[in-house]
Tab-separated table of C-alpha atoms and ligand atoms in Angstrom:
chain	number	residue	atom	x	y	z
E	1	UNK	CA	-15.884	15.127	6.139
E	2	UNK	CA	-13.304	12.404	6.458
E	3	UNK	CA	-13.833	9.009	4.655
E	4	UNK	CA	-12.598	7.187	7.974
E	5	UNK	CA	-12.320	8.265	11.497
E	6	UNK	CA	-10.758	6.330	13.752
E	7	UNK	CA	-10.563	7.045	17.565
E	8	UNK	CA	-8.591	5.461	20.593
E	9	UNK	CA	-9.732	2.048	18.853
E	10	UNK	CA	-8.835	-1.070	20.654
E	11	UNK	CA	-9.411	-4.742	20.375
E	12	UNK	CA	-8.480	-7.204	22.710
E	13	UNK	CA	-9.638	-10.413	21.428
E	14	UNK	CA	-8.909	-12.460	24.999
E	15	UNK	CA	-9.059	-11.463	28.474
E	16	UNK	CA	-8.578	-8.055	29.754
E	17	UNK	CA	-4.414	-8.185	30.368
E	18	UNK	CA	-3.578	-10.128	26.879
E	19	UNK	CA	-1.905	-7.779	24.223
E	20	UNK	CA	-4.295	-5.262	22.493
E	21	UNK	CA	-4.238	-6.887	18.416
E	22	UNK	CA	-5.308	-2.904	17.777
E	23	UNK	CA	-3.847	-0.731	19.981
E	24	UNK	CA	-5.947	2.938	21.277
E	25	UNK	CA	-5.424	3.828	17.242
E	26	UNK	CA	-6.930	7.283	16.271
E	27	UNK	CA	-5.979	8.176	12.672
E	28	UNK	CA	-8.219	9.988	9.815
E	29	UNK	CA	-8.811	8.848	6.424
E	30	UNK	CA	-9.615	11.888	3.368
E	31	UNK	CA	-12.314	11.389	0.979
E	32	UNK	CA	-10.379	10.527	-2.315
E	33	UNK	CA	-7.215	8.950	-0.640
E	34	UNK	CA	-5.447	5.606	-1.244
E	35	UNK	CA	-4.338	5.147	2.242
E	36	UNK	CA	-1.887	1.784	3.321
E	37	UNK	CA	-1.306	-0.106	6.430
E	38	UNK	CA	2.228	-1.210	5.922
E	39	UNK	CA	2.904	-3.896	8.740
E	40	UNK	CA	4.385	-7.266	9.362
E	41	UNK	CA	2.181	-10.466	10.081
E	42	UNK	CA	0.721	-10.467	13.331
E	43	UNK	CA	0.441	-6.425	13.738
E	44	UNK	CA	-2.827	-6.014	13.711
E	45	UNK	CA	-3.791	-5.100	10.263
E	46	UNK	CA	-6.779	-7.962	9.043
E	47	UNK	CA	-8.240	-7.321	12.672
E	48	UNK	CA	-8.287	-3.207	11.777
E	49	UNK	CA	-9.922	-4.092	8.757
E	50	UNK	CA	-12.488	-6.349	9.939
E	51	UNK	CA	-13.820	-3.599	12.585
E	52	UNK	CA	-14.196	-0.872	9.950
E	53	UNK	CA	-15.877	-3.304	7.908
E	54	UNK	CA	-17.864	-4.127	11.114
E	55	UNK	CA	-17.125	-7.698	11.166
E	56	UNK	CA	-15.800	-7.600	14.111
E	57	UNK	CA	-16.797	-5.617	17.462
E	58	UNK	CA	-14.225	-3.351	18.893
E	59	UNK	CA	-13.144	-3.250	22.752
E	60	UNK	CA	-12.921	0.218	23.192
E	61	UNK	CA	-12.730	3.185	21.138
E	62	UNK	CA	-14.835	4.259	18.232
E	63	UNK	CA	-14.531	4.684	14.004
E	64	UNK	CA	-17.040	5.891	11.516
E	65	UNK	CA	-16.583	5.105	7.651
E	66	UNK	CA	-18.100	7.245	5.269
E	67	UNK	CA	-19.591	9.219	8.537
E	68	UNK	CA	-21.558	5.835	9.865
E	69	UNK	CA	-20.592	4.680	13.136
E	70	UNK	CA	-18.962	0.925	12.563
E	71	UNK	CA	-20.799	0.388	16.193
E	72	UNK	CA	-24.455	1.362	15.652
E	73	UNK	CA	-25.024	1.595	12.103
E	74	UNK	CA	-23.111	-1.477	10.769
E	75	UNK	CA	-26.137	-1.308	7.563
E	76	UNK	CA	-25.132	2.051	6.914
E	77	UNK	CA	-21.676	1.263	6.973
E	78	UNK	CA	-22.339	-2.078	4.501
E	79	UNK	CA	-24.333	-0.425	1.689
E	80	UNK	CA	-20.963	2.274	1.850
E	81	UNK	CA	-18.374	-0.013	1.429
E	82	UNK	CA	-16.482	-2.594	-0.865
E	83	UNK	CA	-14.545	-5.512	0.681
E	84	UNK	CA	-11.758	-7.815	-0.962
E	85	UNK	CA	-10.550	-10.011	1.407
E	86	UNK	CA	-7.202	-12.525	1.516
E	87	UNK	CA	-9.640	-15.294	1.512
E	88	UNK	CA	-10.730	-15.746	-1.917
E	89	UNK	CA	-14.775	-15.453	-1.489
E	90	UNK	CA	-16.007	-16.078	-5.025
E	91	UNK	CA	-18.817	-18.769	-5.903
E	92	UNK	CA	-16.559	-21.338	-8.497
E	93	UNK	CA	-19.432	-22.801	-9.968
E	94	UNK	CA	-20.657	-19.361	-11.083
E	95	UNK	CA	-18.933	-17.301	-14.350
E	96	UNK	CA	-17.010	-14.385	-13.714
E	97	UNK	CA	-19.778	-12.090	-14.864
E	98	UNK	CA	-22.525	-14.175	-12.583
E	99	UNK	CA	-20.479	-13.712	-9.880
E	100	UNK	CA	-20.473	-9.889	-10.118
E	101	UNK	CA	-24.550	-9.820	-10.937
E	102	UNK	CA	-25.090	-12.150	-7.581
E	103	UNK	CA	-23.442	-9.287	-6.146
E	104	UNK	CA	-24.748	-6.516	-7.333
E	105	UNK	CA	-28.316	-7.595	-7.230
E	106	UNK	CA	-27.595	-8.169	-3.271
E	107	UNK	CA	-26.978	-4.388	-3.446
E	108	UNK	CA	-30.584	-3.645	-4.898
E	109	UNK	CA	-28.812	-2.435	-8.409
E	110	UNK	CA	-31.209	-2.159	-11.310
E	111	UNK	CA	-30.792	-4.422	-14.145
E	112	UNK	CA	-30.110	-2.055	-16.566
E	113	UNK	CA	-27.740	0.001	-14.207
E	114	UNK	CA	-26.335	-3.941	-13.063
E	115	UNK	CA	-25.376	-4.226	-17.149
E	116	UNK	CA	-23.458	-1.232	-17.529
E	117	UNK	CA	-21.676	-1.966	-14.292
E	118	UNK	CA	-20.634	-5.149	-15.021
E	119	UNK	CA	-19.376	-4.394	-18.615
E	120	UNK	CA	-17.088	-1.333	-17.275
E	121	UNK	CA	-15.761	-3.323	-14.227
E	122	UNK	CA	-14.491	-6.252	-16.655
E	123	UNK	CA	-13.065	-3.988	-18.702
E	124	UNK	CA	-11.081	-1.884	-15.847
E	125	UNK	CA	-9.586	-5.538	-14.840
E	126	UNK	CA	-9.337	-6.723	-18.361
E	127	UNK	CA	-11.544	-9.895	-17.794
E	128	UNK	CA	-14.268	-9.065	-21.019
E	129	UNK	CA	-13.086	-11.816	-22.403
E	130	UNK	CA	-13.299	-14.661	-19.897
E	131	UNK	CA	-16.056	-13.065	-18.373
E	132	UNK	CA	-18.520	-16.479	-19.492
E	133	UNK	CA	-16.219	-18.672	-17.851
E	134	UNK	CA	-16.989	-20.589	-14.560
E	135	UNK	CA	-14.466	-18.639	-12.047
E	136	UNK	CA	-13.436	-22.241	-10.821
E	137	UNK	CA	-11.236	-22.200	-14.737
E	138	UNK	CA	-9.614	-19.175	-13.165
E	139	UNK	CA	-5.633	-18.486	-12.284
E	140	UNK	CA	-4.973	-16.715	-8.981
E	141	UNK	CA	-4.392	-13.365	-10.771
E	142	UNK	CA	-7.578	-13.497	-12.374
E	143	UNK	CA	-9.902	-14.732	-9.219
E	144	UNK	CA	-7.686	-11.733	-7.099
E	145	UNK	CA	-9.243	-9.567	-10.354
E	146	UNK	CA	-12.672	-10.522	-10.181
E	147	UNK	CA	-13.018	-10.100	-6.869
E	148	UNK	CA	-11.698	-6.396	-6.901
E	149	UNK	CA	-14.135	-5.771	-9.845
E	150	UNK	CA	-16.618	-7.199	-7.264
E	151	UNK	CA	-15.475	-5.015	-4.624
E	152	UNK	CA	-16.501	-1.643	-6.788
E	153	UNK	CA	-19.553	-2.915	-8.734
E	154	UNK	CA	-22.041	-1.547	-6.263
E	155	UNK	CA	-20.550	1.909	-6.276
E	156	UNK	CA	-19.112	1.834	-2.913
E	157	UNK	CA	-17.600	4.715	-1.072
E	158	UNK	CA	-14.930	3.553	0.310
E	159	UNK	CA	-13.033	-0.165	-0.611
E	160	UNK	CA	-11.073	-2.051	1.596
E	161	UNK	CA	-8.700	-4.319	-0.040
E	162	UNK	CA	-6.825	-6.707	2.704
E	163	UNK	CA	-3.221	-7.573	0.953
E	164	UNK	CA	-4.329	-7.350	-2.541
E	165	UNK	CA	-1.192	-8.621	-4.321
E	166	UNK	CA	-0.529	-11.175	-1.669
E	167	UNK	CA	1.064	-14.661	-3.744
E	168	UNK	CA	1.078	-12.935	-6.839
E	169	UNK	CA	3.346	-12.706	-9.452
E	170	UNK	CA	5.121	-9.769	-10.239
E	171	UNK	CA	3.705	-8.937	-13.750
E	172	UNK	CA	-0.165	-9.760	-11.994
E	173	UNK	CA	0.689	-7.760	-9.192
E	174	UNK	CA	1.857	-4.527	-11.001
E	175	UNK	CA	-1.544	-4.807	-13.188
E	176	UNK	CA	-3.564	-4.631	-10.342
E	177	UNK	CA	-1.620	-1.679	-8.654
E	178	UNK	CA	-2.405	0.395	-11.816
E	179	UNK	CA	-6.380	-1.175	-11.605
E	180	UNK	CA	-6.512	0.080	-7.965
E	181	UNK	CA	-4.813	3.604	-9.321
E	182	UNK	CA	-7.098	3.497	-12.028
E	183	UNK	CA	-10.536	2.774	-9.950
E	184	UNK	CA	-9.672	5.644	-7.421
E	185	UNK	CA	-8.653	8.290	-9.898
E	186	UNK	CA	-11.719	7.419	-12.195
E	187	UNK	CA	-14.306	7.404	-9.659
E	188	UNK	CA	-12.915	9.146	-6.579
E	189	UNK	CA	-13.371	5.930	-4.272
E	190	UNK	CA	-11.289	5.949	-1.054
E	191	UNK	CA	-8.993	3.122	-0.834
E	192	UNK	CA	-7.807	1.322	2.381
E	193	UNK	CA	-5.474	-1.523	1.885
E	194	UNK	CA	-3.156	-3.383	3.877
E	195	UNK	CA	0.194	-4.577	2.818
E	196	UNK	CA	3.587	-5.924	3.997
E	197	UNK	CA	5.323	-5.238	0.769
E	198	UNK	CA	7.071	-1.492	0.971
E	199	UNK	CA	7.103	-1.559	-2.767
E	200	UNK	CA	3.448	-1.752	-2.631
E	201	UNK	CA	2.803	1.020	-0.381
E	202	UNK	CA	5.347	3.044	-1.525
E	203	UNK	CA	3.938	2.670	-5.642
E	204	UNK	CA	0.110	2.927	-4.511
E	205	UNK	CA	-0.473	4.727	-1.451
E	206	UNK	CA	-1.324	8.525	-0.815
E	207	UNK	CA	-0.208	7.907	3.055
E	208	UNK	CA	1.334	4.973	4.987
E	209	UNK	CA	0.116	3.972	8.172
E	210	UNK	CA	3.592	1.948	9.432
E	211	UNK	CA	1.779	-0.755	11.724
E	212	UNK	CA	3.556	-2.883	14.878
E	213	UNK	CA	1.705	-4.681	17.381
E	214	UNK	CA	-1.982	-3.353	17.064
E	215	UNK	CA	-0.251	0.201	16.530
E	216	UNK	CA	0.632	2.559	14.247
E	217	UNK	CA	4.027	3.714	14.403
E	218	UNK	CA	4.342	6.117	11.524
E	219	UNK	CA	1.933	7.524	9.549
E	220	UNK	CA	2.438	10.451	6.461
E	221	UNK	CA	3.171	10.384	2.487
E	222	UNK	CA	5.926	7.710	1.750
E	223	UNK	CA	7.964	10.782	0.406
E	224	UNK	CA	8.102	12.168	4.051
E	225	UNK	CA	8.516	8.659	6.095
E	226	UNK	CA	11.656	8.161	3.823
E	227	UNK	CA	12.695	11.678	4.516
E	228	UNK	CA	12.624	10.893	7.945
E	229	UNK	CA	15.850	8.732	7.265
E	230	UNK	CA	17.244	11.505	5.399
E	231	UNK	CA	20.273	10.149	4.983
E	232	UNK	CA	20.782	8.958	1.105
E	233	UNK	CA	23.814	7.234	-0.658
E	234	UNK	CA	26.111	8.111	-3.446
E	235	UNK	CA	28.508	5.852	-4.713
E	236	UNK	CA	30.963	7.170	-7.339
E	237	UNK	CA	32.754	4.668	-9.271
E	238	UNK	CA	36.296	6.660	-10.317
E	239	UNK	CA	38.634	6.060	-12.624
E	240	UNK	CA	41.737	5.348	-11.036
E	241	UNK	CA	44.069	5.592	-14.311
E	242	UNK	CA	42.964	9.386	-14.256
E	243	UNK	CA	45.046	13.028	-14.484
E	244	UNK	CA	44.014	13.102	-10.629
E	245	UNK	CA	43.065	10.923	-7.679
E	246	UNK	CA	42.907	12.757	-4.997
E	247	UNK	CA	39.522	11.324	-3.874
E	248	UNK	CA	39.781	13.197	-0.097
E	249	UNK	CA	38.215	16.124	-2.045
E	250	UNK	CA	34.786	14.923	-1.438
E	251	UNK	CA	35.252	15.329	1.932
E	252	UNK	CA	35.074	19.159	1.512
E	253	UNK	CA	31.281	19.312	0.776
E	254	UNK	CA	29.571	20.455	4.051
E	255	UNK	CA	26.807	18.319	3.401
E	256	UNK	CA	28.397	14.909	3.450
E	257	UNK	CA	28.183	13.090	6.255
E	258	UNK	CA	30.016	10.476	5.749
E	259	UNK	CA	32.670	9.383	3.047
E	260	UNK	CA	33.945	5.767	2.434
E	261	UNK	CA	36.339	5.434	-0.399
E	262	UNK	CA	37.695	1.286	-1.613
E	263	UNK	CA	39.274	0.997	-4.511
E	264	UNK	CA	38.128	3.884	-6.904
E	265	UNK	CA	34.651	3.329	-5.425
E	266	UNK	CA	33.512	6.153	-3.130
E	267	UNK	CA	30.490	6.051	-0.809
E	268	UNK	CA	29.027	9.402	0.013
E	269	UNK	CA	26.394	9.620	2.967
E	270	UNK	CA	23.904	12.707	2.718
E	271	UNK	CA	20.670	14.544	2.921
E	272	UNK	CA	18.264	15.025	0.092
E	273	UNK	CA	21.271	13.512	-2.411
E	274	UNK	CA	18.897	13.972	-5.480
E	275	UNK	CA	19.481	17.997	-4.801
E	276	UNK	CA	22.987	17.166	-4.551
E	277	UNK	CA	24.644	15.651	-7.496
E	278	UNK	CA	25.424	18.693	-9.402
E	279	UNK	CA	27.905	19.904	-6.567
E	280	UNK	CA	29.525	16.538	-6.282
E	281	UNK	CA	30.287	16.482	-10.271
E	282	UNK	CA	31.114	20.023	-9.571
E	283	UNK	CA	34.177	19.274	-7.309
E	284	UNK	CA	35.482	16.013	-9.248
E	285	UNK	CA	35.292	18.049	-12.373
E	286	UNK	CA	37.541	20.467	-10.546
E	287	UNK	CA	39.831	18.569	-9.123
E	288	UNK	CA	40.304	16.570	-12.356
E	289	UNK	CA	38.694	13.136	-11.083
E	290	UNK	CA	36.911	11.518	-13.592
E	291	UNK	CA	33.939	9.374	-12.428
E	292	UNK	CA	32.744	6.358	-14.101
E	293	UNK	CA	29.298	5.933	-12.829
E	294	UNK	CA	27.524	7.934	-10.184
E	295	UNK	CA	24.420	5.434	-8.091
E	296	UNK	CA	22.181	7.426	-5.659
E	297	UNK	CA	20.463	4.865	-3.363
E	298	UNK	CA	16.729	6.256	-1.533
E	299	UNK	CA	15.842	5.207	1.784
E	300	UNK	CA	12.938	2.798	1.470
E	301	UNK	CA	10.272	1.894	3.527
E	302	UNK	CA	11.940	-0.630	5.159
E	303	UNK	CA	14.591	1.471	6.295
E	304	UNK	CA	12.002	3.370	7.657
E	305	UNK	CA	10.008	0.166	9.536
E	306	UNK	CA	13.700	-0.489	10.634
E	307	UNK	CA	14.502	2.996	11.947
E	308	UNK	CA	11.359	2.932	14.051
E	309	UNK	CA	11.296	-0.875	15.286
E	310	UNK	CA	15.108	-1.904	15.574
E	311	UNK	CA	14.199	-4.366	13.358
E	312	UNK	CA	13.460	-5.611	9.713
E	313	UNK	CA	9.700	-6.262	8.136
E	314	UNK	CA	10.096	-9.363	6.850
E	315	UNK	CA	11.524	-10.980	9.927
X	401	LIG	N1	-9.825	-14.432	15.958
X	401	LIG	C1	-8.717	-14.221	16.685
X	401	LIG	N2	-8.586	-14.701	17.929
X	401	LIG	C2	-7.486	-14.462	18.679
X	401	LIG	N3	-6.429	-13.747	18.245
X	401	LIG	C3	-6.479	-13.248	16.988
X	401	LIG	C4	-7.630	-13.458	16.136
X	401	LIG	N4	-7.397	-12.824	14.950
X	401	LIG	C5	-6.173	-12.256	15.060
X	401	LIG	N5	-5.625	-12.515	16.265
X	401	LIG	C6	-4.310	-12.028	16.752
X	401	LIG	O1	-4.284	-10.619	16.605
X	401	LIG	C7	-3.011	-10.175	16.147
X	401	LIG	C8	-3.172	-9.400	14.852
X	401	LIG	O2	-3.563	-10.275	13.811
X	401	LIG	P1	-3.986	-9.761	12.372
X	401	LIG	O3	-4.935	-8.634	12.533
X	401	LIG	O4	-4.430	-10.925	11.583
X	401	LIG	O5	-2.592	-9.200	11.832
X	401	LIG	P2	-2.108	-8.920	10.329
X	401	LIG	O6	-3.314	-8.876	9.445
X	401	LIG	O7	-1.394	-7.611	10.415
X	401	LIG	O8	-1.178	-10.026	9.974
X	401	LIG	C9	-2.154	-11.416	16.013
X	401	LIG	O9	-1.395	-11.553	17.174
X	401	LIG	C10	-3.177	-12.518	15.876
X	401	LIG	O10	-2.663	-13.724	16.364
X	402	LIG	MG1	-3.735	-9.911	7.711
C-alpha cells in the first residue's frame, strides 16, 4: 500500500471559473519515501498540504494518507499523521519539553512511553539541553526544531513538513536536513515536504513533485529531472604558453554538442559529462594541450523548473 494517494484532486477556493489553487493532481506517495513539492509561491503547495492533512475540504477529486480517506475519515487520518507548519504553533509560555508532553498526551501516549519519547526526540534535534527552557527564550532554528521533534513524538506515519528551512540560516538549515534524513531512515516515517529551494529538494528528497499553478509539472528522482536537461558543461581552462594549441580538437568528440573556446578557456556542451571526462583528457593529452583546470557544471533543479515553465523559480 502507498503512504499517499492522490487522485484528480482539485480545489477551487472561489467560484466555479476562478483558477484551480490544486489542479486534477493524481500522484502516489511509497511507504518509506521523503517525497518534495518543489514550487514557487502561489503554486499551490500549503493548500495541497492542508487537504491531506484534512484541514481543508477538497473540490473534487479524492486522496487517502496512510490508506484513510482525507474526506470521510479525517480521525483516522489525524491519529496517522505529523504536521509542522510555516506558522510557528508552539505554546511560548511552555518549556520545550512541556510543549512536546502537551502533545503527546493529546495523542493518548502513556507516561512512561511519553518519557522515552520525549528524551529520544530532543536528542535527534539536539535540544537535551535547553529542553527546561520556556520556548518563548528560543532562536528561530531552535522553535523550527522543536516543532519537528513535535511533529514525530506521537509516532506518526506519515509527517508533513510545510517549508521546513524557510528563513533559516544556512548552518540551521543543513542540521535539520540531516534531522529529517535521520528521522526517516531511523524509523521508516514517510516524509512530505514542500519547498522552493532546489538545493533542498535536491539534498533531501527521494522524488520531486515540480509544482506550477495548482499542478504538478514534473515529478521523478532529482537524478532523472536533471537528466531530463541532459545537457552538462565542461569548461577547460588551457594553457596557452603550451607545445600545442590547437583547441579545434575538441570538436572531434561525437558527443559534444557544442564547443565555445575564449581565451584558453573552452566550454564543452554534453550529455552525461561525468562519463565523459576521461575521453576529453584523452584527446588534449594527444594532441599535446595541456589543461589547467577542468569544471563540470550539473543541471540543477532550476534548470529543470526553467526547462518546463519558460521561466525561473524565484521570480
Ligand atoms: N484561503 C484562501 N483563499 C483564497 N485563495 C487562497 C487561499 N489560500 C491560498 N489561496 C490561493 O491559492 C494559491 C496557492 O496558494 P498556496 O497553496 O499557499 O501556495 P504555496 O504554498 O505553493 O505558496 C494562491 O494563488 C493563493 O493565493
Ligand atoms: Mg506555502
Amino acid at each position: 500500500m502507498d503512504a499517499i494517494e492522490v487522485n484528480d484532486l482539485t480545489k477551487r477556493f472561489n467560484s466555479k471559473g476562478s483558477l484551480a489553487a490544486v489542479d486534477h493532481l493524481s500522484f502516489c506517495v511509497a511507504e518509506g519515501e521523503i517525497f518534495g513539492l518543489l514550487g514557487p509561491n502561489g503554486a499551490g503547495k500549503t493548500t495541497l498540504i492542508k487537504i491531506l492533512t484534512t484541514l481543508l475540504k477538497p473540490t473534487s477529486g479524492m486522496a487517502t494518507v496512510a490508506g484513510y480517506d482525507v474526506r470521510r475519515e479525517k480521525n483516522r487520518v489525524r491519529e496517522s499523521i505529523g504536521i509542522v507548519f510555516q506558522e510557528p504553533a508552539l505554546d511560548w509560555r511552555l518549556t520545550g519539553r512541556e510543549n512536546l508532553d502537551f502533545h503527546a498526551r493529546m495523542y493518548g501516549i502513556t507516561r512512561g512511553e511519553r518519557e522515552k519519547r520525549i528524551e529520544e526526540a530532543l536528542k535527534l534535534v539536539e535540544l537535551e539541553d535547553k529542553a527546561d527552557i520556556v520556548t518563548d527564550k528560543y532562536s528561530s532554528g531552535m522553535k523550527r526544531r522543536l516543532e519537528i521533534a513535535r511533529g514525530f513524538i506521537h509516532n506518526p506515519q506519515v509527517l508533513f513538513l510545510d517549508e521546513p528551512t524557510l528563513g533559516l540560516d544556512t548552518q540551521t538549515k543543513r542540521k535539520i536536513w540531516d534531522y529529517i534524513k535521520e528521522l526517516n531512515a531511523r524509523e521508516r516515517i514517510t516524509i512530505v515536504l514542500t519547498t522552493h529551494q532546489m538545493d533542498e529538494a535536491d539534498y533531501l528528497c527521494d522524488r520531486v513533485g515540480i509544482m506550477d499553478h495548482g499542478k504538478i509539472i514534473a515529478l521523478d528522482t532529482p537524478r532523472n529531472l536533471k537528466d531530463l536537461i541532459s545537457s552538462d558543461l565542461v569548461s577547460l581552462e588551457l594553457n596557452m604558453e603550451g607545445s600545442s594549441n590547437d583547441v579545434e580538437v575538441f570538436k572531434s568528440l561525437d558527443f559534444v554538442t557544442e564547443f565555445r573556446e575564449q581565451n584558453g578557456f573552452v566550454t564543452l556542451k554534453m550529455e552525461r559529462a561525468d562519463l565523459r571526462i576521461p575521453a576529453i583528457m584523452e584527446v588534449a593529452k594527444r594532441a599535446g594541450l595541456e589543461i589547467i583546470s577542468v569544471n563540470l557544471r550539473k543541471p540543477s533543479l532550476e534548470d529543470v523548473f526553467l526547462h518546463f515553465t519558460g521561466r525561473k523559480i524565484r521570480e
